[in-house]
């Protein structure tokens, strides 16, 4: 039997990706933080806390023991973005490729996650997997496609082949920063689209917001070295279209609640699942200011998360001076 695939993170997405890797024929070791998640996967083949209702493959072995990942041929990293550096500290001496599947930018350093991983695990080649992928659909075997990016084109192609299935199609890329920025920014834009929905502003407004949001993503991405075609691909526009129009998105749902009048703080209090956009928004605002990129939608989302009134925030966005579209 060949070496197993490792997965770090027993949330919805880590569990769904473990199911994908098992479906591609691999033994899978899934490191999870919660004892109840480990017991549920090993004993009744279900992650009831984060991915209920999906029967998990017997090829997945859950563990809380880091040494179980020692012989992994590749490790998928699927923790919330702001915990990634701490979690990677446990893998410091690993040399197997790490595939980062989280979406965000590190607070404080403003670093994209592949640079965090490079610092934390200096001997490991780094790749990024990102795209339109609601965990419950992927785990149920419904089809999708993702971007799998690594600076080394051969590594990207090898890792894509490692996890591919007919219903899970990775497209290899060498644009690592592009794949990361799309996923991070779309979560913030999904909150904004949820606000428009919750406030009852209509479908035209949401379409306009998606288009102007994509312009915002593109400005920021290009300033940080991303390629335009990556931003217009699966990990950028593809994921933006998905999450900006569905209540299956935690970020969209958070925005919808805010738009309907519930304070953001109340919606964020005591949640067990992660809405990454709420963590990314203030970091993105700071990174945009540092790069001198105008991101009015991101600023509006930050204001709403900080408790600004919905109507006044939307009025401010709509009363910006008229400008050219380009
Ligand atoms: N759920 C989805 O459909 C998708 C999620 N992602 C990304 O994957 C990443 C993980 O999200 P999900 O699996 O959905 O999470 P989740 O919301 O299902 O579960 C929360 C996760 O956070 C972990 N966690 C909480 N506190 C922690 C700490 N102090 N240290 C380490 N881990 C901690 C929990 O162990 C659990 O794994 C996020 O960056 C998300 O944006 C990406 C694509 C799809
Ligand atoms: O990233 C996702 C789908 O690609 C999941 O979106 P949410 O985190 O908003 O649920």
Coordinates of C-alpha atoms and ligand atoms in Angstrom, one line a residue:
X1 CA 0.0 0.0 0.0
X2 CA 1.4 3.4 -0.9
X3 CA 2.0 6.2 1.7
X4 CA -1.2 7.8 3.0
X5 CA -2.5 11.3 2.3
X6 CA -2.6 13.5 5.4
X7 CA -5.4 16.0 6.1
X8 CA -5.1 18.6 8.9
X9 CA -8.4 20.0 10.0
X10 CA -11.6 18.1 10.8
X11 CA -14.1 20.8 9.9
X12 CA -16.5 20.5 7.0
X13 CA -13.9 21.1 4.3
X14 CA -11.1 18.9 5.7
X15 CA -13.6 16.1 6.1
X16 CA -14.9 16.5 2.6
X17 CA -11.4 16.6 1.2
X18 CA -10.5 13.4 3.1
X19 CA -13.5 11.8 1.4
X20 CA -12.2 13.0 -2.0
X21 CA -8.7 11.6 -1.3
X22 CA -10.2 8.3 -0.1
X23 CA -12.3 8.2 -3.3
X24 CA -9.2 8.7 -5.3
X25 CA -7.9 5.4 -3.8
X26 CA -5.7 6.6 -1.0
X27 CA -5.4 5.7 2.7
X28 CA -6.2 9.0 4.5
X29 CA -5.0 10.1 8.0
X30 CA -7.2 13.0 9.2
X31 CA -5.9 15.1 12.1
X32 CA -8.8 16.8 13.9
X33 CA -8.7 19.0 17.0
X34 CA -11.8 17.7 18.6
X35 CA -12.0 14.3 20.3
X36 CA -15.7 13.9 19.4
X37 CA -14.9 14.5 15.7
X38 CA -12.1 11.8 15.8
X39 CA -14.4 9.3 17.7
X40 CA -17.3 10.0 15.3
X41 CA -15.3 9.4 12.2
X42 CA -13.6 6.3 13.5
X43 CA -16.6 4.7 15.2
X44 CA -19.7 5.6 13.2
X45 CA -18.1 7.0 10.0
X46 CA -19.7 10.4 10.4
X47 CA -18.5 13.9 11.4
X48 CA -21.7 14.9 13.0
X49 CA -20.3 18.3 14.3
X50 CA -19.2 19.7 11.0
X51 CA -20.4 17.5 8.1
X52 CA -23.6 15.7 9.2
X53 CA -25.4 13.2 7.1
X54 CA -22.4 12.0 5.0
X55 CA -21.2 8.4 5.4
X56 CA -17.4 8.6 5.4
X57 CA -15.1 6.1 3.7
X58 CA -13.4 3.4 5.8
X59 CA -10.1 4.5 4.2
X60 CA -10.2 7.6 6.5
X61 CA -8.6 7.2 9.9
X62 CA -9.0 10.2 12.2
X63 CA -6.4 11.0 14.8
X64 CA -5.3 13.6 17.3
X65 CA -1.7 12.3 17.1
X66 CA 0.6 14.4 14.9
X67 CA 3.0 11.5 14.4
X68 CA 0.4 9.7 12.4
X69 CA 1.2 12.2 9.6
X70 CA 4.9 11.4 9.6
X71 CA 4.8 9.1 6.5
X72 CA 2.2 11.1 4.5
X73 CA 3.1 11.6 0.8
X74 CA 1.3 15.0 0.8
X75 CA -0.7 16.8 3.5
X76 CA -3.8 18.9 2.9
X77 CA -4.0 21.8 5.3
X78 CA -7.6 22.8 6.1
X79 CA -7.7 24.8 9.3
X80 CA -9.2 28.3 9.6
X81 CA -6.7 30.8 8.1
X82 CA -5.9 32.6 11.4
X83 CA -4.9 29.3 13.1
X84 CA -2.8 28.0 10.3
X85 CA 0.6 29.2 11.6
X86 CA 0.1 27.7 15.0
X87 CA -1.1 24.4 13.5
X88 CA 1.8 24.2 11.1
X89 CA 4.2 24.5 14.0
X90 CA 3.5 20.8 14.6
X91 CA 4.7 20.0 11.1
X92 CA 7.9 22.1 11.2
X93 CA 10.3 19.3 10.1
X94 CA 8.0 17.8 7.4
X95 CA 9.3 17.7 3.8
X96 CA 6.2 16.2 2.0
X97 CA 4.2 18.7 -0.1
X98 CA 1.6 20.8 1.8
X99 CA -1.6 21.7 -0.1
X100 CA -3.2 24.7 1.5
X101 CA -7.0 24.6 1.2
X102 CA -8.0 27.4 3.6
X103 CA -9.0 30.9 2.4
X104 CA -7.7 34.0 4.1
X105 CA -4.8 36.4 4.7
X106 CA -2.9 36.3 8.0
X107 CA -3.8 39.1 10.5
X108 CA -0.9 41.2 11.7
X109 CA 1.7 40.1 9.1
X110 CA -0.8 40.6 6.1
X111 CA 0.9 37.5 4.6
X112 CA -0.9 35.2 2.1
X113 CA -1.1 31.7 3.6
X114 CA 1.6 30.2 1.3
X115 CA 4.1 32.6 2.7
X116 CA 3.0 31.7 6.3
X117 CA 3.5 28.0 5.4
X118 CA 6.9 28.7 3.9
X119 CA 8.0 30.3 7.1
X120 CA 6.4 27.7 9.3
X121 CA 7.5 24.6 7.4
X122 CA 10.7 25.6 5.5
X123 CA 11.5 22.2 4.0
X124 CA 8.1 21.5 2.4
X125 CA 7.0 22.4 -1.1
X126 CA 3.8 24.5 -1.0
X127 CA 0.7 24.3 -3.1
X128 CA -2.8 25.9 -3.0
X129 CA -6.1 24.3 -3.7
X130 CA -9.1 26.7 -4.2
X131 CA -12.3 26.9 -6.1
X132 CA -16.1 26.7 -6.0
X133 CA -16.5 23.9 -3.4
X134 CA -19.3 23.8 -0.9
X135 CA -18.1 20.9 1.4
X136 CA -21.4 19.1 1.6
X137 CA -21.7 18.9 -2.2
X138 CA -18.1 17.7 -2.7
X139 CA -18.5 15.1 0.1
X140 CA -21.8 13.9 -1.6
X141 CA -19.8 13.3 -4.8
X142 CA -21.4 16.1 -6.8
X143 CA -19.1 17.5 -9.6
X144 CA -16.9 20.5 -9.4
X145 CA -13.5 21.8 -10.5
X146 CA -10.7 23.7 -8.6
X147 CA -7.4 25.5 -9.2
X148 CA -4.4 23.6 -7.9
X149 CA -1.4 26.0 -7.9
X150 CA 2.3 25.5 -7.1
X151 CA 5.2 27.5 -8.4
X152 CA 6.7 24.3 -9.8
X153 CA 4.4 23.3 -12.7
X154 CA 5.4 19.6 -12.4
X155 CA 4.4 19.6 -8.7
X156 CA 1.1 21.2 -9.5
X157 CA 0.4 18.6 -12.1
X158 CA 1.5 15.7 -9.9
X159 CA -0.7 16.9 -7.0
X160 CA -3.6 17.5 -9.3
X161 CA -3.3 13.9 -10.5
X162 CA -3.0 12.7 -6.9
X163 CA -6.4 14.0 -5.7
X164 CA -8.4 14.0 -9.0
X165 CA -11.6 12.1 -9.5
X166 CA -14.1 12.4 -12.4
X167 CA -16.3 14.6 -10.1
X168 CA -13.3 16.6 -8.6
X169 CA -11.3 18.1 -11.4
X170 CA -8.2 20.1 -10.4
X171 CA -6.8 22.5 -13.0
X172 CA -3.0 22.9 -12.5
X173 CA -1.6 26.4 -12.3
X174 CA 1.7 28.1 -11.3
X175 CA -0.1 31.3 -10.0
X176 CA -0.1 30.6 -6.2
X177 CA -0.8 34.1 -5.1
X178 CA -3.6 34.4 -7.7
X179 CA -5.3 31.2 -6.4
X180 CA -5.1 32.5 -2.8
X181 CA -6.3 36.0 -3.4
X182 CA -9.5 35.0 -5.2
X183 CA -10.5 32.7 -2.3
X184 CA -9.7 35.2 0.4
X185 CA -11.4 38.2 -1.3
X186 CA -14.6 36.4 -2.4
X187 CA -15.5 35.6 1.2
X188 CA -15.6 39.3 2.0
X189 CA -17.7 40.0 -1.1
X190 CA -20.1 37.2 -0.2
X191 CA -20.8 39.0 3.0
X192 CA -21.6 42.1 1.1
X193 CA -23.9 40.2 -1.3
X194 CA -25.7 38.7 1.7
X195 CA -26.3 42.1 3.1
X196 CA -27.9 43.2 -0.2
X197 CA -30.1 40.2 0.0
X198 CA -31.0 40.6 3.7
X199 CA -31.8 44.3 3.2
X200 CA -34.1 43.4 0.2
X201 CA -32.2 45.6 -2.3
X202 CA -33.0 43.2 -5.2
X203 CA -31.2 41.0 -7.7
X204 CA -30.0 43.9 -9.9
X205 CA -28.1 45.3 -6.9
X206 CA -26.5 41.9 -6.2
X207 CA -25.4 41.5 -9.8
X208 CA -23.9 45.0 -9.8
X209 CA -22.1 44.2 -6.5
X210 CA -20.7 41.0 -7.9
X211 CA -19.3 42.8 -10.9
X212 CA -17.9 45.8 -8.9
X213 CA -16.6 43.3 -6.3
X214 CA -14.8 41.4 -9.0
X215 CA -13.2 44.7 -10.2
X216 CA -12.1 45.2 -6.6
X217 CA -10.7 41.6 -6.4
X218 CA -8.8 42.2 -9.6
X219 CA -7.3 45.5 -8.6
X220 CA -6.0 44.1 -5.4
X221 CA -4.9 40.8 -7.0
X222 CA -2.9 42.5 -9.7
X223 CA -1.3 44.8 -7.2
X224 CA -0.1 41.7 -5.3
X225 CA 1.2 39.9 -8.3
X226 CA -1.7 37.7 -9.3
X227 CA -2.5 36.9 -12.9
X228 CA -5.8 38.3 -14.3
X229 CA -6.7 34.9 -15.8
X230 CA -6.4 33.2 -12.4
X231 CA -8.7 35.8 -10.9
X232 CA -11.2 35.2 -13.7
X233 CA -11.0 31.5 -13.2
X234 CA -12.2 28.8 -10.7
X235 CA -10.6 30.2 -7.6
X236 CA -11.6 33.8 -8.2
X237 CA -14.8 34.5 -10.3
X238 CA -15.9 30.9 -10.1
X239 CA -15.9 30.9 -6.3
X240 CA -17.3 34.4 -6.1
X241 CA -20.4 33.4 -8.2
X242 CA -21.0 30.4 -5.9
X243 CA -20.7 32.1 -2.6
X244 CA -22.3 35.4 -3.5
X245 CA -25.7 33.9 -4.3
X246 CA -26.3 31.0 -1.9
X247 CA -27.4 30.6 1.7
X248 CA -25.2 27.4 1.7
X249 CA -22.4 30.0 2.1
X250 CA -21.6 30.8 5.7
X251 CA -20.3 34.2 4.6
X252 CA -23.4 35.0 2.5
X253 CA -25.6 33.9 5.4
X254 CA -23.7 36.1 7.8
X255 CA -24.2 39.1 5.5
X256 CA -27.9 38.3 5.1
X257 CA -28.4 38.4 8.9
X258 CA -26.6 41.7 9.1
X259 CA -28.7 43.1 6.2
X260 CA -31.9 42.0 7.9
X261 CA -30.9 44.0 11.0
X262 CA -29.1 41.6 13.4
X263 CA -25.9 43.1 14.7
X264 CA -22.8 41.4 13.4
X265 CA -21.4 40.8 16.9
X266 CA -24.5 38.8 17.8
X267 CA -24.2 36.7 14.7
X268 CA -20.5 36.0 15.3
X269 CA -20.8 35.2 19.0
X270 CA -20.4 31.5 20.0
X271 CA -20.3 30.1 16.5
X272 CA -18.6 26.8 16.0
X273 CA -18.2 27.0 12.2
X274 CA -16.0 29.6 10.5
X275 CA -17.1 32.6 8.4
X276 CA -13.7 33.5 7.1
X277 CA -14.8 36.7 5.5
X278 CA -15.4 38.3 8.9
X279 CA -11.7 37.7 9.8
X280 CA -10.4 38.5 6.3
X281 CA -12.2 41.8 5.9
X282 CA -10.2 44.0 8.3
X283 CA -6.9 42.3 7.2
X284 CA -7.8 43.0 3.5
X285 CA -8.7 46.6 4.3
X286 CA -5.2 47.0 5.8
X287 CA -3.4 45.2 3.0
X288 CA -5.3 47.3 0.4
X289 CA -4.3 50.5 2.1
X290 CA -0.7 49.3 2.2
X291 CA -0.9 48.6 -1.6
X292 CA -2.8 51.9 -2.3
X293 CA -5.7 49.9 -3.8
X294 CA -9.3 51.3 -3.5
X295 CA -11.6 48.7 -2.0
X296 CA -14.9 50.5 -1.1
X297 CA -17.0 47.3 -0.8
X298 CA -14.4 45.8 1.6
X299 CA -14.5 49.0 3.6
X300 CA -18.3 48.8 3.8
X301 CA -18.2 45.2 5.0
X302 CA -15.6 46.2 7.7
X303 CA -17.9 49.1 8.8
X304 CA -20.9 46.7 9.1
X305 CA -18.8 44.1 11.0
X306 CA -17.8 46.9 13.4
X307 CA -21.5 47.8 14.0
X308 CA -22.2 50.6 11.5
X309 CA -25.9 50.9 10.6
X310 CA -26.9 49.1 7.4
X311 CA -28.8 51.9 5.6
X312 CA -26.1 54.6 6.2
X313 CA -23.4 52.2 5.1
X314 CA -25.2 51.4 1.9
X315 CA -26.0 55.1 1.2
X316 CA -22.3 55.9 1.6
X317 CA -21.4 53.3 -1.0
X318 CA -24.0 54.5 -3.4
X319 CA -23.1 58.2 -3.1
X320 CA -19.5 57.8 -4.0
X321 CA -18.5 60.1 -6.9
X322 CA -19.3 58.7 -10.4
X323 CA -16.3 57.3 -12.3
X324 CA -15.4 55.3 -15.4
X325 CA -15.9 51.6 -15.3
X326 CA -12.4 50.5 -16.2
Ligands
LIG1 N1 -16.7 24.5 4.2 C1 -16.5 24.7 2.9 O1 -17.3 24.5 2.1 C2 -15.1 25.3 2.5 C3 -14.2 25.8 3.4 N2 -13.0 26.3 3.0 C4 -12.1 26.8 3.9 O2 -11.5 25.8 4.7 C5 -11.1 26.4 6.0 C6 -11.7 25.5 7.1 O3 -13.1 25.7 7.0 P1 -14.2 24.5 7.4 O4 -13.6 23.2 7.2 O5 -15.4 24.8 6.6 O6 -14.4 24.8 8.9 P2 -15.7 24.5 9.8 O7 -16.4 25.8 10.0 O8 -16.5 23.4 9.3 O9 -15.1 24.1 11.2 C7 -14.3 24.9 12.0 C8 -12.9 24.4 12.1 O10 -12.2 25.3 12.9 C9 -11.3 24.5 13.7 N3 -10.8 25.4 14.8 C10 -11.5 26.1 15.6 N4 -10.6 26.7 16.5 C11 -9.4 26.3 16.2 C12 -8.1 26.5 16.7 N5 -7.9 27.3 17.8 N6 -7.0 26.0 16.1 C13 -7.2 25.2 15.0 N7 -8.4 24.9 14.5 C14 -9.5 25.5 15.1 C15 -12.2 23.4 14.1 O11 -11.3 22.4 14.6 C16 -12.8 23.0 12.8 O12 -12.0 22.2 12.1 C17 -11.6 27.8 6.0 O13 -10.5 28.6 5.6 C18 -12.6 27.9 4.9 O14 -12.7 29.1 4.2 C19 -12.7 26.2 1.7 C20 -13.5 25.7 0.7 C21 -14.8 25.2 1.1
LIG2 O1 -15.4 28.6 0.2 C1 -16.5 28.1 0.1 C2 -17.0 27.5 -1.1 O2 -16.1 27.5 -2.2 C3 -17.4 28.0 1.3 O3 -18.0 29.2 1.5 P1 -18.5 29.7 2.9 O4 -17.2 29.6 3.8 O5 -19.0 31.1 2.8 O6 -19.5 28.7 3.4

